[in-house]
Amino acid sequence: MRLLEVEGLAKHYAVKRGLVLGRTVGHVRAVDGVDFHLDRGETLALVGESGCGKSTTARLVLRLIEPTAGALRFDGADITTLSGQKLRALRRRMQIIFQDPYASLDPRARIGATLEEPMIVHGLGDGPERRARVADLLRVVGLAPYHADRYPHEFSGGQRQRIGIARALAVNPALVVCDEPVSALDVSIQAQVLNLLAGLRDRFGLSYLFIAHDLAVVRHVADRVAVMYLGRIVETAPKRLLFASPLHPYTRALLSAIPLPDPRARRERMAREGEPPSPLDPPAGCRFHPRCPHAIERCRSETPALRTLAPGHEAACHRAEELPAISGILPPPPTAAASRRLALYAARAASR
């Protein structure tokens, strides 16, 4: 059953010139007609280059910023017109984990007060019940109840992100937006946080909208993937299908850039020409055509629609059926010896 449906979502920012009159001279099309859905208990990864509109889309879904156009349906109800108490009630069911775990925490507030604040806002429980809930949340994310009396600067980056996760869970949400939750963490800590998020999803029946630019991370956590470029979604597919058989040239280029852990492995890099165009003046037709090696005249004049090319697999490319199949996108599976070494390392790390 679908929890979230997004249709034609757009956010345009006016560009003004002049200190007095502030005449509008253009619009930045940060998000420009995005369609996707999220099922209950599912993790949908939204990926793309920096500046493509991923985080803006996440904030539009949460109504942290107002959309210019489009429809948002949460649990079957249109949420674009909600305000006041109805909007506050909705926020209890939709929470966010921010990218920077330090900037998202109040440095002057103890952790216990930070975790208790959402419960106070939504009127959940009395003082003793809220403190008991804080202790339970800290245990759930791998911390101890006595950590409630400490300040954010007394924790490591990974611990602070665990606190951010606990805060998102404080009011029992159905949807959690994860806005690049591990990009600011050391690689050794990323796997721990990702495993924690996966365990919490199964334990509490959560749905995740997972914003990321690291496709190796996406491969670990996602059920489905939506690839975004310059304000639009260019491909969506189940994770295994997208990684095994990408259809859009932009998706192929992103996947070819994933580092291979085997120094002996070789594969062809699919280079993208130049820099992404400005969202203030996006190109006509397919927005990827100035950087696409397969572009034809039709790509320069006609905007491709996001169309179904296989069950559950959609792509916005005029030539998707014509492109040759590719291989070697995914790293080879680890050998038995490598798997044993990884298991031993994980066991040692967990015992520390």
Coordinates of C-alpha atoms in Angstrom, one line a residue:
M1 CA 0.0 0.0 0.0
R2 CA 1.3 3.4 -0.9
L3 CA 2.2 5.8 1.9
L4 CA 3.4 8.8 -0.2
E5 CA 2.5 9.9 -3.7
V6 CA 4.1 12.8 -5.4
E7 CA 2.8 14.2 -8.7
G8 CA 4.2 17.1 -10.7
L9 CA 6.1 18.5 -7.7
A10 CA 7.9 21.8 -8.5
K11 CA 9.7 24.5 -6.7
H12 CA 10.8 27.7 -8.6
Y13 CA 12.7 30.5 -6.9
A14 CA 12.3 34.0 -8.3
V15 CA 15.5 35.8 -9.3
K16 CA 15.1 39.5 -8.7
R17 CA 17.2 42.5 -9.9
G18 CA 17.2 45.9 -8.4
L19 CA 17.5 47.1 -4.8
V20 CA 14.2 49.1 -4.7
L21 CA 11.7 47.5 -7.1
G22 CA 13.1 44.0 -7.1
R23 CA 12.1 43.2 -10.6
T24 CA 11.8 39.4 -11.4
V25 CA 14.2 38.5 -14.2
G26 CA 14.0 34.7 -14.1
H27 CA 13.3 31.7 -12.0
V28 CA 15.6 29.0 -10.7
R29 CA 13.9 25.7 -11.4
A30 CA 15.3 23.7 -8.4
V31 CA 12.6 21.0 -8.7
D32 CA 10.6 20.9 -12.0
G33 CA 7.9 18.3 -12.3
V34 CA 8.8 15.3 -10.1
D35 CA 6.7 12.2 -9.8
F36 CA 7.3 9.2 -7.5
H37 CA 5.7 7.1 -4.9
L38 CA 6.8 5.4 -1.6
D39 CA 5.2 2.2 -0.3
R40 CA 4.8 1.3 3.4
G41 CA 7.9 -0.3 4.8
E42 CA 9.9 0.6 1.7
T43 CA 13.2 2.5 1.3
L44 CA 13.3 4.7 -1.8
A45 CA 16.7 6.2 -2.6
L46 CA 16.8 9.6 -4.4
V47 CA 20.2 10.0 -6.0
G48 CA 22.0 12.4 -8.2
E49 CA 24.8 15.0 -8.4
S50 CA 25.0 17.9 -5.9
G51 CA 22.6 20.6 -6.8
C52 CA 20.1 18.4 -8.7
G53 CA 17.3 19.1 -6.3
K54 CA 17.3 16.1 -4.0
S55 CA 17.2 17.9 -0.6
T56 CA 14.7 20.5 -2.0
T57 CA 12.4 17.6 -2.9
A58 CA 12.8 16.2 0.6
R59 CA 11.8 19.5 2.2
L60 CA 8.9 19.9 -0.1
V61 CA 7.6 16.5 0.9
L62 CA 7.8 17.5 4.5
R63 CA 6.2 20.9 3.8
L64 CA 9.2 22.6 5.3
I65 CA 9.1 24.8 2.2
E66 CA 6.0 25.4 0.0
P67 CA 5.8 23.9 -3.5
T68 CA 5.2 26.1 -6.5
A69 CA 3.1 23.4 -8.1
G70 CA 2.2 19.7 -7.8
A71 CA 0.3 17.3 -5.5
L72 CA 1.4 15.6 -2.3
R73 CA -0.7 12.8 -0.9
F74 CA 0.3 11.2 2.4
D75 CA -1.7 8.1 3.4
G76 CA -4.2 8.9 0.7
A77 CA -4.9 12.5 1.8
D78 CA -3.8 15.7 0.0
I79 CA -1.4 17.5 2.3
T80 CA -0.6 20.5 0.2
T81 CA -3.4 22.6 1.6
L82 CA -2.9 21.7 5.3
S83 CA -2.1 24.4 7.8
G84 CA -2.2 25.1 11.6
Q85 CA -3.1 22.2 13.8
K86 CA -3.6 19.8 10.9
L87 CA -0.2 20.5 9.6
R88 CA 1.3 20.1 13.1
A89 CA -0.4 16.7 13.4
L90 CA 1.0 15.7 10.1
R91 CA 4.6 16.5 11.2
R92 CA 4.3 13.9 13.9
R93 CA 4.1 11.2 11.2
M94 CA 6.9 12.7 9.0
Q95 CA 10.3 13.3 10.4
I96 CA 13.8 14.0 9.1
I97 CA 17.4 13.0 9.8
F98 CA 19.7 15.9 8.8
Q99 CA 23.0 15.5 7.0
D100 CA 25.2 17.4 9.6
P101 CA 24.6 15.8 13.0
Y102 CA 26.3 18.6 14.9
A103 CA 24.6 21.6 13.2
S104 CA 21.2 19.9 13.7
L105 CA 21.5 19.7 17.5
D106 CA 21.2 22.7 19.9
P107 CA 24.7 23.0 21.5
R108 CA 23.2 24.6 24.6
A109 CA 20.6 21.8 25.3
R110 CA 21.3 18.5 27.0
I111 CA 20.5 15.5 24.9
G112 CA 17.6 14.5 27.1
A113 CA 15.9 17.9 26.5
T114 CA 16.5 17.6 22.8
L115 CA 14.8 14.2 22.6
E116 CA 12.0 15.3 24.9
E117 CA 11.1 18.4 23.0
P118 CA 9.2 16.8 20.1
M119 CA 7.1 14.9 22.7
I120 CA 6.3 18.1 24.5
V121 CA 5.4 19.8 21.2
H122 CA 2.9 17.0 20.3
G123 CA 1.6 16.6 23.9
L124 CA 2.9 13.0 24.3
G125 CA 3.0 11.8 27.9
D126 CA 3.9 13.5 31.2
G127 CA 7.4 14.2 32.6
P128 CA 8.2 10.7 33.9
E129 CA 6.8 9.0 30.8
R130 CA 8.8 11.3 28.5
R131 CA 12.1 10.7 30.4
A132 CA 11.4 6.9 30.3
R133 CA 10.9 7.2 26.6
V134 CA 14.2 9.2 26.2
A135 CA 16.0 6.4 28.0
D136 CA 14.4 3.8 25.7
L137 CA 15.3 5.8 22.5
L138 CA 18.9 6.0 23.6
R139 CA 19.1 2.3 24.1
V140 CA 17.4 1.6 20.7
V141 CA 20.1 3.6 18.9
G142 CA 23.0 2.1 20.7
L143 CA 23.6 4.7 23.4
A144 CA 23.1 4.6 27.2
P145 CA 20.4 6.4 29.3
Y146 CA 23.1 8.4 31.1
H147 CA 24.0 10.1 27.9
A148 CA 20.8 12.1 28.3
D149 CA 22.7 14.4 30.7
R150 CA 25.4 15.3 28.2
Y151 CA 25.8 18.0 25.6
P152 CA 26.3 17.5 21.8
H153 CA 30.0 18.5 21.9
E154 CA 30.7 15.5 24.2
F155 CA 29.9 13.0 21.5
S156 CA 31.6 11.8 18.3
G157 CA 30.0 12.3 14.9
G158 CA 28.6 8.9 14.7
Q159 CA 27.1 9.2 18.2
R160 CA 25.5 12.6 17.3
Q161 CA 23.9 11.0 14.3
R162 CA 22.5 8.3 16.5
I163 CA 21.0 11.0 18.6
G164 CA 19.5 12.6 15.5
I165 CA 18.0 9.2 14.6
A166 CA 16.5 8.9 18.1
R167 CA 15.0 12.4 17.9
A168 CA 13.3 11.4 14.6
L169 CA 11.8 8.3 16.2
A170 CA 10.6 10.2 19.4
V171 CA 7.1 10.7 18.1
N172 CA 6.6 7.3 16.3
P173 CA 6.6 8.5 12.7
A174 CA 5.6 6.5 9.6
L175 CA 7.9 8.3 7.2
V176 CA 11.5 9.3 7.9
V177 CA 13.4 11.4 5.4
C178 CA 17.1 10.6 5.6
D179 CA 19.0 13.6 4.0
E180 CA 22.4 12.1 3.3
P181 CA 22.6 10.8 6.9
V182 CA 26.1 9.2 6.6
S183 CA 27.9 11.6 4.2
A184 CA 29.5 13.5 7.1
L185 CA 30.7 10.4 8.9
D186 CA 33.9 8.4 8.6
V187 CA 33.6 5.3 6.4
S188 CA 34.2 3.0 9.4
I189 CA 31.1 4.5 11.1
Q190 CA 28.8 4.7 8.0
A191 CA 28.2 0.9 7.9
Q192 CA 27.1 1.0 11.6
V193 CA 24.6 3.8 11.1
L194 CA 23.3 2.2 7.9
N195 CA 22.8 -1.1 9.7
L196 CA 21.1 0.7 12.5
L197 CA 18.7 2.4 10.1
A198 CA 17.9 -0.9 8.4
G199 CA 17.2 -2.6 11.8
L200 CA 14.9 0.3 12.9
R201 CA 13.0 0.1 9.7
D202 CA 12.2 -3.6 10.2
R203 CA 11.5 -3.1 13.9
F204 CA 9.1 -0.2 13.7
G205 CA 7.7 -0.6 10.2
L206 CA 9.2 2.7 8.9
S207 CA 9.4 4.0 5.4
Y208 CA 12.5 5.9 4.3
L209 CA 13.0 8.5 1.6
F210 CA 16.8 8.2 1.5
I211 CA 18.7 11.1 -0.1
A212 CA 22.2 10.2 -1.2
H213 CA 24.9 10.8 -3.8
D214 CA 27.0 7.7 -2.9
L215 CA 25.6 4.8 -4.9
A216 CA 27.6 2.3 -2.9
V217 CA 25.5 3.4 0.1
V218 CA 22.3 3.2 -1.9
R219 CA 23.1 -0.3 -3.0
H220 CA 23.3 -1.3 0.7
V221 CA 20.0 0.3 2.0
A222 CA 17.5 0.9 -0.9
D223 CA 14.6 -1.2 -2.2
R224 CA 14.0 1.2 -5.2
V225 CA 16.1 4.0 -6.7
A226 CA 15.0 7.2 -8.3
V227 CA 17.8 9.0 -10.2
M228 CA 17.5 12.8 -10.4
Y229 CA 19.1 15.3 -12.8
L230 CA 18.7 19.0 -12.9
G231 CA 15.3 19.1 -11.1
R232 CA 13.8 16.1 -12.8
I233 CA 13.7 12.3 -12.3
V234 CA 15.3 10.5 -15.2
E235 CA 15.0 6.9 -14.1
T236 CA 13.4 4.8 -11.4
A237 CA 13.7 1.0 -10.9
P238 CA 14.1 -1.6 -8.2
K239 CA 17.6 -1.5 -6.8
R240 CA 18.8 -4.8 -8.4
L241 CA 17.4 -4.0 -11.8
L242 CA 18.8 -0.5 -11.9
F243 CA 22.3 -1.6 -10.9
A244 CA 22.3 -4.6 -13.2
S245 CA 20.6 -2.9 -16.3
P246 CA 20.6 0.9 -16.2
L247 CA 18.8 2.5 -19.1
H248 CA 19.5 6.2 -18.9
P249 CA 22.9 7.5 -20.0
Y250 CA 23.2 9.6 -16.8
T251 CA 22.5 6.6 -14.6
R252 CA 25.1 4.6 -16.5
A253 CA 27.7 7.4 -16.0
L254 CA 27.0 7.5 -12.2
L255 CA 27.3 3.7 -11.8
S256 CA 30.5 3.6 -13.8
A257 CA 32.1 6.0 -11.4
I258 CA 31.7 3.6 -8.4
P259 CA 35.2 2.6 -7.3
L260 CA 36.0 -1.1 -7.6
P261 CA 37.5 -2.6 -4.4
D262 CA 39.7 -4.9 -6.5
P263 CA 42.8 -3.1 -7.9
R264 CA 43.1 -5.7 -10.6
A265 CA 39.5 -5.1 -11.9
R266 CA 39.1 -2.9 -15.0
R267 CA 36.1 -1.3 -16.6
E268 CA 35.2 1.4 -19.1
R269 CA 34.5 4.8 -17.5
M270 CA 31.5 6.6 -19.1
A271 CA 32.6 10.2 -18.9
R272 CA 30.1 13.1 -18.8
E273 CA 31.1 16.1 -20.9
G274 CA 31.3 19.5 -19.2
E275 CA 29.4 20.8 -16.2
P276 CA 25.7 20.5 -15.4
P277 CA 23.7 23.4 -16.9
S278 CA 22.3 26.1 -14.7
P279 CA 18.7 25.5 -13.3
L280 CA 18.2 29.2 -14.1
D281 CA 18.4 28.4 -17.8
P282 CA 18.0 24.7 -18.4
P283 CA 18.5 23.4 -21.9
A284 CA 15.6 22.6 -24.2
G285 CA 14.7 19.0 -24.8
C286 CA 16.4 16.4 -22.6
R287 CA 18.3 18.3 -19.9
F288 CA 21.2 15.8 -20.1
H289 CA 21.7 16.1 -23.8
P290 CA 24.7 18.7 -23.7
R291 CA 26.6 16.0 -21.7
C292 CA 25.3 12.8 -23.3
P293 CA 27.4 10.9 -25.8
H294 CA 24.3 9.3 -27.4
A295 CA 22.3 12.6 -28.0
I296 CA 20.6 13.1 -31.3
E297 CA 18.6 16.0 -32.8
R298 CA 15.4 14.8 -31.2
C299 CA 17.1 15.0 -27.7
R300 CA 17.8 18.7 -28.3
S301 CA 14.3 19.7 -29.1
E302 CA 11.8 17.2 -27.4
T303 CA 11.6 16.6 -23.7
P304 CA 11.5 12.9 -23.0
A305 CA 8.7 11.6 -20.8
L306 CA 9.3 9.2 -18.0
R307 CA 8.0 6.0 -19.5
T308 CA 7.8 2.3 -18.5
L309 CA 10.3 0.2 -20.4
A310 CA 10.2 -2.9 -18.2
P311 CA 8.0 -4.0 -15.2
G312 CA 8.8 -1.4 -12.5
H313 CA 11.5 0.2 -14.6
E314 CA 11.0 3.7 -16.0
A315 CA 13.4 6.0 -17.9
A316 CA 13.2 9.4 -19.5
C317 CA 15.3 8.8 -22.6
H318 CA 14.4 8.8 -26.3
R319 CA 17.0 6.2 -27.1
A320 CA 16.8 3.9 -24.0
E321 CA 15.8 0.8 -26.1
E322 CA 18.7 1.5 -28.6
L323 CA 21.6 1.8 -26.2
P324 CA 23.9 -1.3 -26.1
A325 CA 23.9 -3.4 -23.0
I326 CA 26.7 -2.8 -20.6
S327 CA 28.6 -5.1 -18.2
G328 CA 31.0 -4.6 -15.4
I329 CA 29.0 -1.9 -13.6
L330 CA 28.9 -3.7 -10.3
P331 CA 32.0 -4.7 -8.3
P332 CA 32.6 -8.5 -8.5
P333 CA 31.3 -10.5 -5.5
P334 CA 33.9 -11.0 -2.7
T335 CA 35.8 -14.2 -2.6
A336 CA 35.2 -16.6 0.3
A337 CA 38.5 -15.5 2.0
A338 CA 37.5 -11.9 1.7
S339 CA 34.1 -12.6 3.2
R340 CA 35.7 -14.3 6.1
R341 CA 38.1 -11.4 6.7
L342 CA 35.2 -8.9 6.6
A343 CA 33.2 -11.0 9.1
L344 CA 36.2 -11.1 11.4
Y345 CA 36.8 -7.4 11.2
A346 CA 33.1 -6.7 11.9
A347 CA 33.2 -9.0 14.9
R348 CA 36.2 -7.3 16.4
A349 CA 34.7 -3.8 15.8
A350 CA 31.5 -4.8 17.5
S351 CA 33.4 -6.1 20.6
R352 CA 35.2 -2.8 21.2

